[in-house]
């Protein structure tokens, strides 16, 4: 197992390099620059700015300088946020996104797996219809529609929660963003868990367990749950990565100072170093999640040998 982990970690190096190279070239190929604005600066000032950030060098030299800084853990200085480095911006925004996304993912797992089990054991019942209705709502209606509706209902009409903003991890400001991401994730987890458990409950070894007179609770928890969780584990990594995409909308709707808002601002401002730093961070998170999912998959299925 350890050799497999080591091989996977080594395989991430070309993946990271390919993502960084592609993002770097695409950003520099886009029209405009980080210092283009409605207010034009003089040629001398523009030349000084370009020299300060090495933008006057050939593209390949800029790329090598960036890679060298990246190897030393330096994501560079932000072009548009004065006196701020990308490391400082990420360190300030990352805890917000991790808190919202992490709590939402844990709640989604508990709620989604529970609802999926209930719907599978009571197939075609009223509970099953309710679970599938929630799953379809979370899958069909986009987050940029659900978010404003939640603000309208809970902030403007009922006045239970603030409409947006951030106040040092106060639960009132975290409740609606977490609820939005949870609804989106539960829609997928609940549906996958339901279908998987229905299929497992029709297996021969489950019929054998029932023929021995075991109660339904024991059959589900001891025999059916592990194999039924395999498809759920498989979708966890892409689901977590898609939550980063959803965070772009969530953090914009609720005015959260997280990674998603930094990505939007960095792309709009042509802040090359900020966007590249966030791309590197998200790629590392994605690769790590894929590795953890593979290890969890092997733990659940003893037939798998790496």
mmCIF file of N, CA, C and O in Angstrom, residues 208-262:
data_model
loop_
_atom_site.group_PDB
_atom_site.id
_atom_site.type_symbol
_atom_site.label_atom_id
_atom_site.label_comp_id
_atom_site.label_asym_id
_atom_site.label_seq_id
_atom_site.Cartn_x
_atom_site.Cartn_y
_atom_site.Cartn_z
ATOM 1 N N UNK A 208 -28.966 -14.813 1.380
ATOM 2 C CA UNK A 208 -28.484 -15.832 2.323
ATOM 3 C C UNK A 208 -28.564 -15.324 3.759
ATOM 4 O O UNK A 208 -28.982 -16.056 4.674
ATOM 5 N N UNK A 209 -28.173 -14.075 3.974
ATOM 6 C CA UNK A 209 -28.226 -13.502 5.322
ATOM 7 C C UNK A 209 -29.662 -13.439 5.824
ATOM 8 O O UNK A 209 -29.937 -13.720 6.999
ATOM 9 N N UNK A 210 -30.584 -13.086 4.942
ATOM 10 C CA UNK A 210 -31.989 -13.042 5.358
ATOM 11 C C UNK A 210 -32.536 -14.441 5.613
ATOM 12 O O UNK A 210 -33.371 -14.656 6.509
ATOM 13 N N UNK A 211 -32.082 -15.409 4.805
ATOM 14 C CA UNK A 211 -32.550 -16.780 4.998
ATOM 15 C C UNK A 211 -32.111 -17.345 6.341
ATOM 16 O O UNK A 211 -32.771 -18.237 6.893
ATOM 17 N N UNK A 212 -30.999 -16.829 6.874
ATOM 18 C CA UNK A 212 -30.539 -17.270 8.201
ATOM 19 C C UNK A 212 -31.342 -16.643 9.327
ATOM 20 O O UNK A 212 -31.118 -16.957 10.496
ATOM 21 N N UNK A 213 -32.262 -15.744 8.994
ATOM 22 C CA UNK A 213 -33.116 -15.141 10.008
ATOM 23 C C UNK A 213 -32.561 -13.881 10.638
ATOM 24 O O UNK A 213 -33.059 -13.441 11.685
ATOM 25 N N UNK A 214 -31.537 -13.287 10.033
ATOM 26 C CA UNK A 214 -30.973 -12.062 10.590
ATOM 27 C C UNK A 214 -31.949 -10.908 10.431
ATOM 28 O O UNK A 214 -32.626 -10.797 9.395
ATOM 29 N N UNK A 215 -32.043 -10.035 11.422
ATOM 30 C CA UNK A 215 -32.928 -8.873 11.290
ATOM 31 C C UNK A 215 -32.423 -7.909 10.216
ATOM 32 O O UNK A 215 -31.239 -7.897 9.871
ATOM 33 N N UNK A 216 -33.341 -7.083 9.708
ATOM 34 C CA UNK A 216 -33.003 -6.165 8.616
ATOM 35 C C UNK A 216 -31.884 -5.204 9.009
ATOM 36 O O UNK A 216 -30.997 -4.895 8.199
ATOM 37 N N UNK A 217 -31.886 -4.738 10.258
ATOM 38 C CA UNK A 217 -30.853 -3.814 10.713
ATOM 39 C C UNK A 217 -29.471 -4.447 10.622
ATOM 40 O O UNK A 217 -28.508 -3.818 10.157
ATOM 41 N N UNK A 218 -29.356 -5.699 11.045
ATOM 42 C CA UNK A 218 -28.068 -6.386 10.984
ATOM 43 C C UNK A 218 -27.651 -6.641 9.547
ATOM 44 O O UNK A 218 -26.468 -6.497 9.194
ATOM 45 N N UNK A 219 -28.594 -6.994 8.708
ATOM 46 C CA UNK A 219 -28.289 -7.256 7.298
ATOM 47 C C UNK A 219 -27.746 -6.002 6.629
ATOM 48 O O UNK A 219 -26.759 -6.047 5.887
ATOM 49 N N UNK A 220 -28.381 -4.868 6.920
ATOM 50 C CA UNK A 220 -27.971 -3.618 6.271
ATOM 51 C C UNK A 220 -26.627 -3.137 6.807
ATOM 52 O O UNK A 220 -25.706 -2.831 6.035
ATOM 53 N N UNK A 221 -26.493 -3.082 8.136
ATOM 54 C CA UNK A 221 -25.296 -2.492 8.727
ATOM 55 C C UNK A 221 -24.062 -3.380 8.573
ATOM 56 O O UNK A 221 -22.958 -2.873 8.333
ATOM 57 N N UNK A 222 -24.224 -4.687 8.692
ATOM 58 C CA UNK A 222 -23.061 -5.581 8.681
ATOM 59 C C UNK A 222 -22.712 -6.106 7.295
ATOM 60 O O UNK A 222 -21.541 -6.372 7.017
ATOM 61 N N UNK A 223 -23.711 -6.275 6.460
ATOM 62 C CA UNK A 223 -23.465 -6.952 5.186
ATOM 63 C C UNK A 223 -23.660 -6.054 3.970
ATOM 64 O O UNK A 223 -22.907 -6.173 2.998
ATOM 65 N N UNK A 224 -24.649 -5.196 3.978
ATOM 66 C CA UNK A 224 -24.981 -4.433 2.765
ATOM 67 C C UNK A 224 -24.327 -3.057 2.721
ATOM 68 O O UNK A 224 -24.108 -2.525 1.629
ATOM 69 N N UNK A 225 -24.022 -2.481 3.873
ATOM 70 C CA UNK A 225 -23.580 -1.085 3.900
ATOM 71 C C UNK A 225 -22.230 -0.894 3.227
ATOM 72 O O UNK A 225 -22.048 0.037 2.431
ATOM 73 N N UNK A 226 -21.260 -1.757 3.514
ATOM 74 C CA UNK A 226 -19.918 -1.584 2.942
ATOM 75 C C UNK A 226 -19.914 -1.612 1.418
ATOM 76 O O UNK A 226 -19.408 -0.680 0.780
ATOM 77 N N UNK A 227 -20.445 -2.672 0.792
ATOM 78 C CA UNK A 227 -20.450 -2.646 -0.680
ATOM 79 C C UNK A 227 -21.316 -1.543 -1.259
ATOM 80 O O UNK A 227 -21.032 -1.041 -2.360
ATOM 81 N N UNK A 228 -22.350 -1.127 -0.542
ATOM 82 C CA UNK A 228 -23.210 -0.051 -1.050
ATOM 83 C C UNK A 228 -22.516 1.299 -0.995
ATOM 84 O O UNK A 228 -22.874 2.213 -1.752
ATOM 85 N N UNK A 229 -21.530 1.436 -0.110
ATOM 86 C CA UNK A 229 -20.818 2.710 0.020
ATOM 87 C C UNK A 229 -19.782 2.931 -1.076
ATOM 88 O O UNK A 229 -19.300 4.055 -1.244
ATOM 89 N N UNK A 230 -19.416 1.881 -1.821
ATOM 90 C CA UNK A 230 -18.373 2.019 -2.834
ATOM 91 C C UNK A 230 -18.706 3.071 -3.887
ATOM 92 O O UNK A 230 -17.860 3.923 -4.193
ATOM 93 N N UNK A 231 -19.892 3.086 -4.484
ATOM 94 C CA UNK A 231 -20.199 4.163 -5.444
ATOM 95 C C UNK A 231 -20.223 5.543 -4.803
ATOM 96 O O UNK A 231 -19.871 6.537 -5.442
ATOM 97 N N UNK A 232 -20.642 5.613 -3.523
ATOM 98 C CA UNK A 232 -20.650 6.905 -2.834
ATOM 99 C C UNK A 232 -19.234 7.429 -2.667
ATOM 100 O O UNK A 232 -18.958 8.615 -2.906
ATOM 101 N N UNK A 233 -18.317 6.541 -2.273
ATOM 102 C CA UNK A 233 -16.916 6.937 -2.129
ATOM 103 C C UNK A 233 -16.346 7.380 -3.472
ATOM 104 O O UNK A 233 -15.559 8.328 -3.555
ATOM 105 N N UNK A 234 -16.763 6.711 -4.546
ATOM 106 C CA UNK A 234 -16.241 7.049 -5.873
ATOM 107 C C UNK A 234 -16.614 8.462 -6.303
ATOM 108 O O UNK A 234 -15.850 9.108 -7.018
ATOM 109 N N UNK A 235 -17.790 8.931 -5.873
ATOM 110 C CA UNK A 235 -18.228 10.273 -6.298
ATOM 111 C C UNK A 235 -17.783 11.363 -5.340
ATOM 112 O O UNK A 235 -18.002 12.547 -5.623
ATOM 113 N N UNK A 236 -17.162 10.976 -4.212
ATOM 114 C CA UNK A 236 -16.791 11.991 -3.227
ATOM 115 C C UNK A 236 -15.763 12.971 -3.778
ATOM 116 O O UNK A 236 -15.871 14.183 -3.566
ATOM 117 N N UNK A 237 -14.743 12.445 -4.470
ATOM 118 C CA UNK A 237 -13.699 13.335 -4.978
ATOM 119 C C UNK A 237 -14.237 14.322 -6.011
ATOM 120 O O UNK A 237 -14.047 15.529 -5.865
ATOM 121 N N UNK A 238 -14.921 13.867 -7.091
ATOM 122 C CA UNK A 238 -15.478 14.859 -8.018
ATOM 123 C C UNK A 238 -16.512 15.761 -7.374
ATOM 124 O O UNK A 238 -16.665 16.923 -7.763
ATOM 125 N N UNK A 239 -17.228 15.240 -6.359
ATOM 126 C CA UNK A 239 -18.209 16.075 -5.673
ATOM 127 C C UNK A 239 -17.529 17.173 -4.872
ATOM 128 O O UNK A 239 -17.989 18.331 -4.872
ATOM 129 N N UNK A 240 -16.429 16.830 -4.195
ATOM 130 C CA UNK A 240 -15.695 17.840 -3.439
ATOM 131 C C UNK A 240 -15.082 18.878 -4.367
ATOM 132 O O UNK A 240 -15.060 20.077 -4.061
ATOM 133 N N UNK A 241 -14.574 18.426 -5.518
ATOM 134 C CA UNK A 241 -13.995 19.363 -6.472
ATOM 135 C C UNK A 241 -15.071 20.267 -7.071
ATOM 136 O O UNK A 241 -14.865 21.467 -7.260
ATOM 137 N N UNK A 242 -16.249 19.693 -7.358
ATOM 138 C CA UNK A 242 -17.338 20.518 -7.881
ATOM 139 C C UNK A 242 -17.842 21.510 -6.848
ATOM 140 O O UNK A 242 -18.393 22.555 -7.199
ATOM 141 N N UNK A 243 -17.633 21.189 -5.559
ATOM 142 C CA UNK A 243 -18.013 22.142 -4.508
ATOM 143 C C UNK A 243 -17.159 23.401 -4.579
ATOM 144 O O UNK A 243 -17.611 24.487 -4.191
ATOM 145 N N UNK A 244 -15.913 23.252 -5.073
ATOM 146 C CA UNK A 244 -15.068 24.426 -5.260
ATOM 147 C C UNK A 244 -15.667 25.327 -6.336
ATOM 148 O O UNK A 244 -15.696 26.557 -6.217
ATOM 149 N N UNK A 245 -16.177 24.697 -7.417
ATOM 150 C CA UNK A 245 -16.856 25.470 -8.460
ATOM 151 C C UNK A 245 -18.110 26.137 -7.910
ATOM 152 O O UNK A 245 -18.397 27.298 -8.215
ATOM 153 N N UNK A 246 -18.866 25.382 -7.092
ATOM 154 C CA UNK A 246 -20.062 25.967 -6.492
ATOM 155 C C UNK A 246 -19.715 27.096 -5.533
ATOM 156 O O UNK A 246 -20.515 28.019 -5.325
ATOM 157 N N UNK A 247 -18.512 27.030 -4.941
ATOM 158 C CA UNK A 247 -18.092 28.092 -4.021
ATOM 159 C C UNK A 247 -17.944 29.429 -4.730
ATOM 160 O O UNK A 247 -18.084 30.483 -4.101
ATOM 161 N N UNK A 248 -17.660 29.406 -6.028
ATOM 162 C CA UNK A 248 -17.589 30.655 -6.780
ATOM 163 C C UNK A 248 -18.906 31.402 -6.686
ATOM 164 O O UNK A 248 -18.944 32.618 -6.505
ATOM 165 N N UNK A 249 -20.009 30.643 -6.826
ATOM 166 C CA UNK A 249 -21.333 31.252 -6.744
ATOM 167 C C UNK A 249 -21.707 31.533 -5.299
ATOM 168 O O UNK A 249 -22.194 32.617 -4.959
ATOM 169 N N UNK A 250 -21.461 30.542 -4.432
ATOM 170 C CA UNK A 250 -21.871 30.667 -3.030
ATOM 171 C C UNK A 250 -21.219 31.867 -2.352
ATOM 172 O O UNK A 250 -21.890 32.663 -1.687
ATOM 173 N N UNK A 251 -19.909 31.998 -2.532
ATOM 174 C CA UNK A 251 -19.199 33.084 -1.865
ATOM 175 C C UNK A 251 -19.527 34.439 -2.485
ATOM 176 O O UNK A 251 -19.428 35.465 -1.808
ATOM 177 N N UNK A 252 -19.909 34.447 -3.744
ATOM 178 C CA UNK A 252 -20.331 35.708 -4.360
ATOM 179 C C UNK A 252 -21.716 36.114 -3.873
ATOM 180 O O UNK A 252 -21.958 37.280 -3.558
ATOM 181 N N UNK A 253 -22.635 35.141 -3.794
ATOM 182 C CA UNK A 253 -24.000 35.430 -3.353
ATOM 183 C C UNK A 253 -24.027 35.912 -1.911
ATOM 184 O O UNK A 253 -24.713 36.882 -1.572
ATOM 185 N N UNK A 254 -23.244 35.242 -1.048
ATOM 186 C CA UNK A 254 -23.271 35.561 0.382
ATOM 187 C C UNK A 254 -22.119 36.467 0.815
ATOM 188 O O UNK A 254 -21.923 36.681 2.015
ATOM 189 N N UNK A 255 -21.367 36.993 -0.149
ATOM 190 C CA UNK A 255 -20.280 37.950 0.135
ATOM 191 C C UNK A 255 -19.280 37.389 1.155
ATOM 192 O O UNK A 255 -18.961 38.038 2.154
ATOM 193 N N UNK A 256 -18.788 36.197 0.897
ATOM 194 C CA UNK A 256 -17.827 35.562 1.788
ATOM 195 C C UNK A 256 -16.410 35.809 1.279
ATOM 196 O O UNK A 256 -16.150 35.692 0.080
ATOM 197 N N UNK A 257 -15.466 36.111 2.153
ATOM 198 C CA UNK A 257 -14.077 36.373 1.735
ATOM 199 C C UNK A 257 -13.277 35.090 1.591
ATOM 200 O O UNK A 257 -12.260 34.886 2.256
ATOM 201 N N UNK A 258 -13.721 34.201 0.690
ATOM 202 C CA UNK A 258 -13.073 32.917 0.536
ATOM 203 C C UNK A 258 -12.316 32.789 -0.777
ATOM 204 O O UNK A 258 -12.122 33.761 -1.517
ATOM 205 N N UNK A 259 -11.915 31.550 -1.079
ATOM 206 C CA UNK A 259 -11.133 31.278 -2.280
ATOM 207 C C UNK A 259 -11.933 31.578 -3.540
ATOM 208 O O UNK A 259 -11.395 32.081 -4.528
ATOM 209 N N UNK A 260 -13.214 31.251 -3.530
ATOM 210 C CA UNK A 260 -14.038 31.476 -4.715
ATOM 211 C C UNK A 260 -14.089 32.932 -5.129
ATOM 212 O O UNK A 260 -13.973 33.261 -6.320
ATOM 213 N N UNK A 261 -14.240 33.806 -4.157
ATOM 214 C CA UNK A 261 -14.274 35.232 -4.469
ATOM 215 C C UNK A 261 -12.915 35.722 -4.956
ATOM 216 O O UNK A 261 -12.830 36.586 -5.837
ATOM 217 N N UNK A 262 -11.836 35.163 -4.413
ATOM 218 C CA UNK A 262 -10.493 35.529 -4.883
ATOM 219 C C UNK A 262 -10.291 35.135 -6.343
ATOM 220 O O UNK A 262 -9.680 35.875 -7.124
#
